[in-house]
mmCIF file of C-alpha atoms in Angstrom:
data_model
loop_
_atom_site.group_PDB
_atom_site.id
_atom_site.type_symbol
_atom_site.label_atom_id
_atom_site.label_comp_id
_atom_site.label_asym_id
_atom_site.label_seq_id
_atom_site.Cartn_x
_atom_site.Cartn_y
_atom_site.Cartn_z
ATOM 1 C CA UNK S 1 2.166 26.452 -3.535
ATOM 2 C CA UNK S 2 0.721 23.908 -5.914
ATOM 3 C CA UNK S 3 2.412 21.315 -8.084
ATOM 4 C CA UNK S 4 5.820 19.734 -8.422
ATOM 5 C CA UNK S 5 8.794 22.074 -8.746
ATOM 6 C CA UNK S 6 11.985 21.935 -10.822
ATOM 7 C CA UNK S 7 13.933 21.738 -7.571
ATOM 8 C CA UNK S 8 12.064 18.565 -6.594
ATOM 9 C CA UNK S 9 12.650 17.130 -10.062
ATOM 10 C CA UNK S 10 16.395 17.469 -9.495
ATOM 11 C CA UNK S 11 16.264 15.520 -6.197
ATOM 12 C CA UNK S 12 17.546 11.945 -6.363
ATOM 13 C CA UNK S 13 16.411 10.720 -2.934
ATOM 14 C CA UNK S 14 12.742 11.194 -2.081
ATOM 15 C CA UNK S 15 12.042 10.459 1.593
ATOM 16 C CA UNK S 16 8.334 9.927 2.324
ATOM 17 C CA UNK S 17 7.024 10.278 5.869
ATOM 18 C CA UNK S 18 3.693 10.978 7.538
ATOM 19 C CA UNK S 19 1.650 10.368 10.651
ATOM 20 C CA UNK S 20 0.665 6.721 11.056
ATOM 21 C CA UNK S 21 -2.526 5.950 9.151
ATOM 22 C CA UNK S 22 -2.130 8.662 6.510
ATOM 23 C CA UNK S 23 -1.098 6.199 3.799
ATOM 24 C CA UNK S 24 2.589 7.074 3.492
ATOM 25 C CA UNK S 25 3.565 3.658 2.077
ATOM 26 C CA UNK S 26 0.842 3.934 -0.558
ATOM 27 C CA UNK S 27 2.001 7.429 -1.486
ATOM 28 C CA UNK S 28 5.651 6.291 -1.591
ATOM 29 C CA UNK S 29 4.738 3.459 -3.976
ATOM 30 C CA UNK S 30 2.651 5.741 -6.203
ATOM 31 C CA UNK S 31 5.476 8.309 -6.231
ATOM 32 C CA UNK S 32 7.976 5.631 -7.295
ATOM 33 C CA UNK S 33 5.706 4.627 -10.189
ATOM 34 C CA UNK S 34 5.226 8.263 -11.199
ATOM 35 C CA UNK S 35 8.973 8.967 -11.141
ATOM 36 C CA UNK S 36 9.614 5.841 -13.234
ATOM 37 C CA UNK S 37 7.115 6.902 -15.907
ATOM 38 C CA UNK S 38 8.781 7.675 -19.214
ATOM 39 C CA UNK S 39 11.570 5.093 -19.097
ATOM 40 C CA UNK S 40 13.285 5.844 -15.799
ATOM 41 C CA UNK S 41 14.553 3.335 -13.251
ATOM 42 C CA UNK S 42 13.479 3.876 -9.644
ATOM 43 C CA UNK S 43 14.219 2.017 -6.407
ATOM 44 C CA UNK S 44 11.561 1.896 -3.672
ATOM 45 C CA UNK S 45 13.058 1.191 -0.227
ATOM 46 C CA UNK S 46 11.511 0.350 3.146
ATOM 47 C CA UNK S 47 13.349 0.203 6.484
ATOM 48 C CA UNK S 48 10.791 -0.734 9.145
ATOM 49 C CA UNK S 49 10.562 -4.522 8.669
ATOM 50 C CA UNK S 50 6.845 -4.254 7.914
ATOM 51 C CA UNK S 51 6.947 -5.651 4.363
ATOM 52 C CA UNK S 52 4.427 -2.975 3.447
ATOM 53 C CA UNK S 53 5.696 -2.731 -0.127
ATOM 54 C CA UNK S 54 5.239 -6.463 -0.732
ATOM 55 C CA UNK S 55 1.688 -6.281 0.615
ATOM 56 C CA UNK S 56 0.817 -3.313 -1.591
ATOM 57 C CA UNK S 57 2.095 -5.010 -4.735
ATOM 58 C CA UNK S 58 0.562 -8.364 -3.678
ATOM 59 C CA UNK S 59 3.910 -10.150 -3.573
ATOM 60 C CA UNK S 60 5.713 -12.485 -1.133
ATOM 61 C CA UNK S 61 7.922 -10.789 1.484
ATOM 62 C CA UNK S 62 10.888 -9.020 -0.090
ATOM 63 C CA UNK S 63 14.367 -10.470 0.485
ATOM 64 C CA UNK S 64 17.424 -8.308 1.143
ATOM 65 C CA UNK S 65 17.962 -7.699 -2.564
ATOM 66 C CA UNK S 66 16.679 -5.262 -5.162
ATOM 67 C CA UNK S 67 13.705 -6.987 -6.769
ATOM 68 C CA UNK S 68 11.810 -5.786 -9.820
ATOM 69 C CA UNK S 69 8.211 -5.279 -8.707
ATOM 70 C CA UNK S 70 6.540 -3.148 -11.384
ATOM 71 C CA UNK S 71 6.858 -1.639 -14.821
ATOM 72 C CA UNK S 72 5.874 1.970 -15.493
ATOM 73 C CA UNK S 73 4.318 3.597 -18.568
ATOM 74 C CA UNK S 74 6.909 4.497 -21.170
ATOM 75 C CA UNK S 75 9.291 1.645 -20.389
ATOM 76 C CA UNK S 76 10.240 2.542 -16.831
ATOM 77 C CA UNK S 77 10.642 0.096 -13.968
ATOM 78 C CA UNK S 78 10.402 0.076 -10.192
ATOM 79 C CA UNK S 79 12.593 -2.143 -8.061
ATOM 80 C CA UNK S 80 12.090 -2.621 -4.330
ATOM 81 C CA UNK S 81 14.371 -3.283 -1.381
ATOM 82 C CA UNK S 82 13.533 -4.101 2.236
ATOM 83 C CA UNK S 83 16.646 -3.122 4.196
ATOM 84 C CA UNK S 84 17.461 -5.426 7.104
ATOM 85 C CA UNK S 85 19.887 -3.931 9.685
ATOM 86 C CA UNK S 86 21.605 -7.259 10.348
ATOM 87 C CA UNK S 87 22.181 -7.982 6.661
ATOM 88 C CA UNK S 88 23.333 -4.395 6.172
ATOM 89 C CA UNK S 89 25.906 -4.768 8.969
ATOM 90 C CA UNK S 90 27.259 -8.011 7.494
ATOM 91 C CA UNK S 91 27.496 -6.312 4.109
ATOM 92 C CA UNK S 92 29.204 -3.338 5.728
ATOM 93 C CA UNK S 93 31.782 -5.527 7.506
ATOM 94 C CA UNK S 94 32.519 -7.383 4.293
ATOM 95 C CA UNK S 95 32.769 -4.167 2.233
ATOM 96 C CA UNK S 96 34.994 -2.134 4.540
ATOM 97 C CA UNK S 97 36.822 -4.731 6.634
ATOM 98 C CA UNK S 98 36.777 -7.823 4.404
ATOM 99 C CA UNK S 99 35.136 -9.728 7.257
ATOM 100 C CA UNK S 100 32.488 -11.661 5.398
ATOM 101 C CA UNK S 101 33.202 -15.000 7.109
ATOM 102 C CA UNK S 102 33.995 -13.370 10.463
ATOM 103 C CA UNK S 103 30.798 -11.346 10.181
ATOM 104 C CA UNK S 104 28.743 -14.525 9.891
ATOM 105 C CA UNK S 105 30.516 -15.842 12.992
ATOM 106 C CA UNK S 106 29.740 -12.601 14.815
ATOM 107 C CA UNK S 107 26.117 -13.016 13.844
ATOM 108 C CA UNK S 108 25.988 -16.444 15.491
ATOM 109 C CA UNK S 109 27.555 -14.977 18.633
ATOM 110 C CA UNK S 110 24.911 -12.263 18.865
ATOM 111 C CA UNK S 111 27.507 -9.551 18.324
ATOM 112 C CA UNK S 112 25.267 -7.646 15.937
ATOM 113 C CA UNK S 113 22.578 -7.238 18.591
ATOM 114 C CA UNK S 114 25.301 -6.256 21.049
ATOM 115 C CA UNK S 115 26.746 -3.666 18.647
ATOM 116 C CA UNK S 116 23.415 -2.012 17.922
ATOM 117 C CA UNK S 117 22.556 -2.013 21.644
ATOM 118 C CA UNK S 118 25.902 -0.452 22.498
ATOM 119 C CA UNK S 119 25.444 2.240 19.882
ATOM 120 C CA UNK S 120 21.669 2.566 19.230
ATOM 121 C CA UNK S 121 22.280 5.038 16.436
ATOM 122 C CA UNK S 122 24.281 2.422 14.542
ATOM 123 C CA UNK S 123 21.103 0.701 13.376
ATOM 124 C CA UNK S 124 19.848 3.811 11.618
ATOM 125 C CA UNK S 125 23.310 4.532 10.207
ATOM 126 C CA UNK S 126 23.270 1.067 8.628
ATOM 127 C CA UNK S 127 19.796 1.650 7.170
ATOM 128 C CA UNK S 128 20.481 5.128 5.815
ATOM 129 C CA UNK S 129 23.951 4.050 4.738
ATOM 130 C CA UNK S 130 22.455 1.356 2.508
ATOM 131 C CA UNK S 131 20.046 3.911 1.042
ATOM 132 C CA UNK S 132 22.967 6.252 0.349
ATOM 133 C CA UNK S 133 24.856 3.456 -1.419
ATOM 134 C CA UNK S 134 21.854 2.834 -3.684
ATOM 135 C CA UNK S 135 21.511 6.549 -4.495
ATOM 136 C CA UNK S 136 25.204 6.993 -5.307
ATOM 137 C CA UNK S 137 25.837 3.656 -7.039
ATOM 138 C CA UNK S 138 26.962 3.991 -10.651
ATOM 139 C CA UNK S 139 27.488 1.470 -13.440
ATOM 140 C CA UNK S 140 30.510 0.969 -15.685
ATOM 141 C CA UNK S 141 29.490 3.930 -17.835
ATOM 142 C CA UNK S 142 29.490 6.213 -14.799
ATOM 143 C CA UNK S 143 25.722 6.712 -15.004
ATOM 144 C CA UNK S 144 23.741 6.286 -11.786
ATOM 145 C CA UNK S 145 22.091 2.888 -11.587
ATOM 146 C CA UNK S 146 18.841 4.500 -10.403
ATOM 147 C CA UNK S 147 17.360 7.751 -11.648
ATOM 148 C CA UNK S 148 15.681 8.172 -8.259
ATOM 149 C CA UNK S 149 15.318 6.369 -4.943
ATOM 150 C CA UNK S 150 12.104 6.618 -2.896
ATOM 151 C CA UNK S 151 12.413 5.826 0.807
ATOM 152 C CA UNK S 152 9.321 4.805 2.777
ATOM 153 C CA UNK S 153 10.642 6.309 6.016
ATOM 154 C CA UNK S 154 9.497 6.082 9.661
ATOM 155 C CA UNK S 155 6.505 8.236 10.722
ATOM 156 C CA UNK S 156 6.855 11.977 11.264
ATOM 157 C CA UNK S 157 7.313 11.567 15.017
ATOM 158 C CA UNK S 158 10.580 9.660 14.443
ATOM 159 C CA UNK S 159 11.773 10.741 11.018
ATOM 160 C CA UNK S 160 14.125 13.568 12.056
ATOM 161 C CA UNK S 161 15.843 11.381 14.641
ATOM 162 C CA UNK S 162 16.144 8.633 12.007
ATOM 163 C CA UNK S 163 17.604 10.922 9.340
ATOM 164 C CA UNK S 164 19.819 13.005 11.611
ATOM 165 C CA UNK S 165 21.275 10.215 13.763
ATOM 166 C CA UNK S 166 24.115 9.901 11.275
ATOM 167 C CA UNK S 167 25.361 13.319 12.333
ATOM 168 C CA UNK S 168 25.588 12.124 15.953
ATOM 169 C CA UNK S 169 27.403 8.972 14.829
ATOM 170 C CA UNK S 170 29.801 11.060 12.760
ATOM 171 C CA UNK S 171 30.672 12.971 15.932
ATOM 172 C CA UNK S 172 31.282 9.696 17.801
ATOM 173 C CA UNK S 173 33.393 8.061 15.092
ATOM 174 C CA UNK S 174 36.325 10.351 14.411
ATOM 175 C CA UNK S 175 38.294 8.155 11.980
ATOM 176 C CA UNK S 176 38.006 5.091 9.783
ATOM 177 C CA UNK S 177 35.281 3.617 7.559
ATOM 178 C CA UNK S 178 32.473 4.390 10.020
ATOM 179 C CA UNK S 179 33.494 8.044 9.952
ATOM 180 C CA UNK S 180 33.549 8.050 6.149
ATOM 181 C CA UNK S 181 30.218 6.230 5.948
ATOM 182 C CA UNK S 182 28.542 8.622 8.384
ATOM 183 C CA UNK S 183 29.960 11.683 6.636
ATOM 184 C CA UNK S 184 28.710 10.387 3.288
ATOM 185 C CA UNK S 185 25.191 9.856 4.615
ATOM 186 C CA UNK S 186 25.145 13.277 6.299
ATOM 187 C CA UNK S 187 26.302 14.927 3.076
ATOM 188 C CA UNK S 188 23.545 13.257 1.028
ATOM 189 C CA UNK S 189 20.675 13.805 3.479
ATOM 190 C CA UNK S 190 21.531 17.467 4.033
ATOM 191 C CA UNK S 191 22.017 18.230 0.342
ATOM 192 C CA UNK S 192 19.770 19.348 -2.477
ATOM 193 C CA UNK S 193 19.765 15.734 -3.717
ATOM 194 C CA UNK S 194 17.347 14.828 -0.906
ATOM 195 C CA UNK S 195 13.759 15.982 -0.379
ATOM 196 C CA UNK S 196 11.643 14.904 2.594
ATOM 197 C CA UNK S 197 7.987 14.698 1.588
ATOM 198 C CA UNK S 198 5.139 14.651 4.088
ATOM 199 C CA UNK S 199 1.849 12.783 3.738
ATOM 200 C CA UNK S 200 -1.171 14.343 5.444
ATOM 201 C CA UNK S 201 -4.925 13.972 5.659
ATOM 202 C CA UNK S 202 -7.297 16.915 5.899
ATOM 203 C CA UNK S 203 -7.802 16.284 9.605
ATOM 204 C CA UNK S 204 -6.613 18.216 12.655
ATOM 205 C CA UNK S 205 -4.023 15.788 14.063
ATOM 206 C CA UNK S 206 -2.275 14.868 10.774
ATOM 207 C CA UNK S 207 -2.136 18.561 9.791
ATOM 208 C CA UNK S 208 -0.669 19.573 13.157
ATOM 209 C CA UNK S 209 1.905 16.766 13.035
ATOM 210 C CA UNK S 210 2.840 17.719 9.479
ATOM 211 C CA UNK S 211 3.488 21.343 10.447
ATOM 212 C CA UNK S 212 5.493 20.211 13.497
ATOM 213 C CA UNK S 213 7.564 17.916 11.280
ATOM 214 C CA UNK S 214 8.300 20.741 8.814
ATOM 215 C CA UNK S 215 9.589 22.870 11.688
ATOM 216 C CA UNK S 216 11.747 19.976 12.980
ATOM 217 C CA UNK S 217 13.169 19.319 9.506
ATOM 218 C CA UNK S 218 14.029 22.992 9.087
ATOM 219 C CA UNK S 219 15.723 23.051 12.500
ATOM 220 C CA UNK S 220 17.790 19.973 11.591
ATOM 221 C CA UNK S 221 18.794 21.485 8.228
ATOM 222 C CA UNK S 222 16.883 18.780 6.350
ATOM 223 C CA UNK S 223 14.982 19.934 3.274
ATOM 224 C CA UNK S 224 11.169 19.556 3.317
ATOM 225 C CA UNK S 225 9.886 18.633 -0.130
ATOM 226 C CA UNK S 226 6.177 18.471 -0.940
ATOM 227 C CA UNK S 227 3.049 17.830 1.100
ATOM 228 C CA UNK S 228 0.943 15.001 -0.321
ATOM 229 C CA UNK S 229 -2.649 15.458 0.831
ATOM 230 C CA UNK S 230 -4.063 11.962 0.687
ATOM 231 C CA UNK S 231 -7.650 10.661 0.413
ATOM 232 C CA UNK S 232 -9.227 13.914 -0.725
ATOM 233 C CA UNK S 233 -12.914 13.510 -1.544
ATOM 234 C CA UNK S 234 -14.726 15.845 -3.909
ATOM 235 C CA UNK S 235 -17.418 18.069 -2.338
ATOM 236 C CA UNK S 236 -20.924 17.051 -3.319
ATOM 237 C CA UNK S 237 -22.514 20.423 -2.618
ATOM 238 C CA UNK S 238 -22.155 23.688 -4.528
ATOM 239 C CA UNK S 239 -19.759 26.022 -2.715
ATOM 240 C CA UNK S 240 -22.561 28.515 -2.058
ATOM 241 C CA UNK S 241 -24.582 25.851 -0.206
ATOM 242 C CA UNK S 242 -21.833 24.580 2.098
ATOM 243 C CA UNK S 243 -21.912 27.437 4.611
ATOM 244 C CA UNK S 244 -25.692 27.277 5.094
ATOM 245 C CA UNK S 245 -25.817 23.485 5.280
ATOM 246 C CA UNK S 246 -22.950 23.357 7.799
ATOM 247 C CA UNK S 247 -25.077 25.540 10.076
ATOM 248 C CA UNK S 248 -28.041 23.187 9.692
ATOM 249 C CA UNK S 249 -29.914 25.413 7.273
ATOM 250 C CA UNK S 250 -31.202 22.978 4.635
ATOM 251 C CA UNK S 251 -34.386 23.679 2.673
ATOM 252 C CA UNK S 252 -36.212 20.372 3.135
ATOM 253 C CA UNK S 253 -38.980 21.348 0.715
ATOM 254 C CA UNK S 254 -36.436 22.122 -1.988
ATOM 255 C CA UNK S 255 -34.769 18.759 -1.437
ATOM 256 C CA UNK S 256 -38.130 16.976 -1.725
ATOM 257 C CA UNK S 257 -38.998 18.881 -4.888
ATOM 258 C CA UNK S 258 -35.646 18.038 -6.440
ATOM 259 C CA UNK S 259 -36.057 14.354 -5.673
ATOM 260 C CA UNK S 260 -39.577 14.302 -7.111
ATOM 261 C CA UNK S 261 -38.348 16.055 -10.242
ATOM 262 C CA UNK S 262 -35.807 13.258 -10.626
ATOM 263 C CA UNK S 263 -38.559 10.668 -10.242
ATOM 264 C CA UNK S 264 -37.505 9.611 -6.729
ATOM 265 C CA UNK S 265 -40.134 9.288 -4.028
ATOM 266 C CA UNK S 266 -39.035 9.135 -0.389
ATOM 267 C CA UNK S 267 -40.908 9.057 2.914
ATOM 268 C CA UNK S 268 -40.349 11.521 5.748
ATOM 269 C CA UNK S 269 -37.808 9.349 7.591
ATOM 270 C CA UNK S 270 -35.613 8.892 4.513
ATOM 271 C CA UNK S 271 -35.841 12.604 3.773
ATOM 272 C CA UNK S 272 -34.730 13.433 7.322
ATOM 273 C CA UNK S 273 -31.816 11.050 6.904
ATOM 274 C CA UNK S 274 -30.757 12.733 3.659
ATOM 275 C CA UNK S 275 -30.892 16.141 5.292
ATOM 276 C CA UNK S 276 -28.778 14.886 8.205
ATOM 277 C CA UNK S 277 -26.188 13.467 5.791
ATOM 278 C CA UNK S 278 -26.135 16.767 3.913
ATOM 279 C CA UNK S 279 -25.336 18.666 7.103
ATOM 280 C CA UNK S 280 -22.623 16.161 8.069
ATOM 281 C CA UNK S 281 -21.058 16.414 4.610
ATOM 282 C CA UNK S 282 -21.094 20.220 4.730
ATOM 283 C CA UNK S 283 -19.423 20.165 8.144
ATOM 284 C CA UNK S 284 -16.716 17.868 6.781
ATOM 285 C CA UNK S 285 -16.149 20.151 3.779
ATOM 286 C CA UNK S 286 -15.738 23.160 6.081
ATOM 287 C CA UNK S 287 -13.319 21.218 8.292
ATOM 288 C CA UNK S 288 -11.252 20.225 5.255
ATOM 289 C CA UNK S 289 -11.194 23.814 4.012
ATOM 290 C CA UNK S 290 -9.784 24.938 7.360
ATOM 291 C CA UNK S 291 -7.231 22.105 7.248
ATOM 292 C CA UNK S 292 -6.078 23.247 3.790
ATOM 293 C CA UNK S 293 -5.678 26.784 5.059
ATOM 294 C CA UNK S 294 -3.594 25.491 7.981
ATOM 295 C CA UNK S 295 -1.409 23.329 5.733
ATOM 296 C CA UNK S 296 -0.733 26.343 3.527
ATOM 297 C CA UNK S 297 1.281 27.770 6.433
ATOM 298 C CA UNK S 298 4.024 25.266 5.555
ATOM 299 C CA UNK S 299 4.517 27.148 2.265
ATOM 300 C CA UNK S 300 5.440 23.927 0.457
ATOM 301 C CA UNK S 301 4.332 22.454 -2.881
ATOM 302 C CA UNK S 302 1.066 20.602 -2.274
ATOM 303 C CA UNK S 303 -0.293 17.693 -4.287
ATOM 304 C CA UNK S 304 -3.733 16.205 -3.643
ATOM 305 C CA UNK S 305 -4.532 12.544 -4.148
ATOM 306 C CA UNK S 306 -8.142 11.340 -4.423
ATOM 307 C CA UNK S 307 -9.872 9.031 -2.010
ATOM 308 C CA UNK S 308 -10.106 5.532 -3.488
ATOM 309 C CA UNK S 309 -13.514 4.177 -2.564
ATOM 310 C CA UNK S 310 -12.651 0.614 -3.628
ATOM 311 C CA UNK S 311 -9.494 0.401 -1.536
ATOM 312 C CA UNK S 312 -5.846 0.235 -2.599
ATOM 313 C CA UNK S 313 -4.593 -2.484 -4.932
ATOM 314 C CA UNK S 314 -1.964 -2.516 -7.680
ATOM 315 C CA UNK S 315 -4.360 -0.942 -10.197
ATOM 316 C CA UNK S 316 -5.091 1.844 -7.691
ATOM 317 C CA UNK S 317 -1.349 2.540 -7.314
ATOM 318 C CA UNK S 318 -1.108 3.117 -11.073
ATOM 319 C CA UNK S 319 -4.164 5.371 -10.867
ATOM 320 C CA UNK S 320 -2.535 7.462 -8.142
ATOM 321 C CA UNK S 321 0.744 7.548 -10.073
ATOM 322 C CA UNK S 322 -1.109 8.898 -13.107
ATOM 323 C CA UNK S 323 -2.588 11.638 -10.923
ATOM 324 C CA UNK S 324 0.905 12.570 -9.695
ATOM 325 C CA UNK S 325 2.296 12.672 -13.233
ATOM 326 C CA UNK S 326 -0.593 14.972 -14.093
ATOM 327 C CA UNK S 327 0.483 17.198 -11.169
ATOM 328 C CA UNK S 328 3.957 17.504 -12.718
ATOM 329 C CA UNK S 329 5.885 14.715 -10.947
ATOM 330 C CA UNK S 330 8.804 13.619 -13.123
#
């Protein structure tokens, strides 16, 4: 399947995951900008204490508050939040138990570390609970404060455990605010309001991990969204020439003639080097074609993002966002 679907447009929480090194934070940021295009308000959230969002947007480390980091075409805006588990727990204690002062005392005593050690899943409940609060928060008019929330989530190897830990906590906490909080997070993450997107490269390991993650999400009753194929480079050979070149069959004389016709003179060593590069490129194109065929087994909407030869900066994020809008993201 190609392109963004109406079902994905209706989602309010967009979870972005991927194998390490695939560029998931970059894709999450570009997706937030794309969703904000046209006057919408979007929150971009990170939960891994990496300050990846701040680095991408060339800003100082984000505090535990929702900071405006970018405007989007058409009057939209993107805000960002780096969720800190300790700050989230203090906020939680103050919100549900009116223990703001006591919470600060507990912090000094190391009780927060003790609590998250005692119940390891509590940390992820606090993180996802804060995300849920941002998704559901409404203003005085009853309208949601954010049109969409984009979560830069842990990598695919940990994302299901991260998202589904709230169900285990809900089983542990039978009554009280923790029970209500866990139930609320479970309800959001397992609903049509949430889509879990996967970032992949056209390489064997990222493709395999993406397909494994789709199967794990399905098994956990979490909804896979779209596959973002990142860093796709355009083939530089006609399709009819790829098969022959990948098998080492390159007409050296034809290459020399073509170069001479273009007014370029090369010696034998340079010509050999060009032929070698042509074969390597054709092999890469064939590998990527096989990777695309494998990814198609996921039967999910697929959106390709181009390779950025000059690296990723703020201008590049807007470029990628424009590509996504062109693919139907809204």
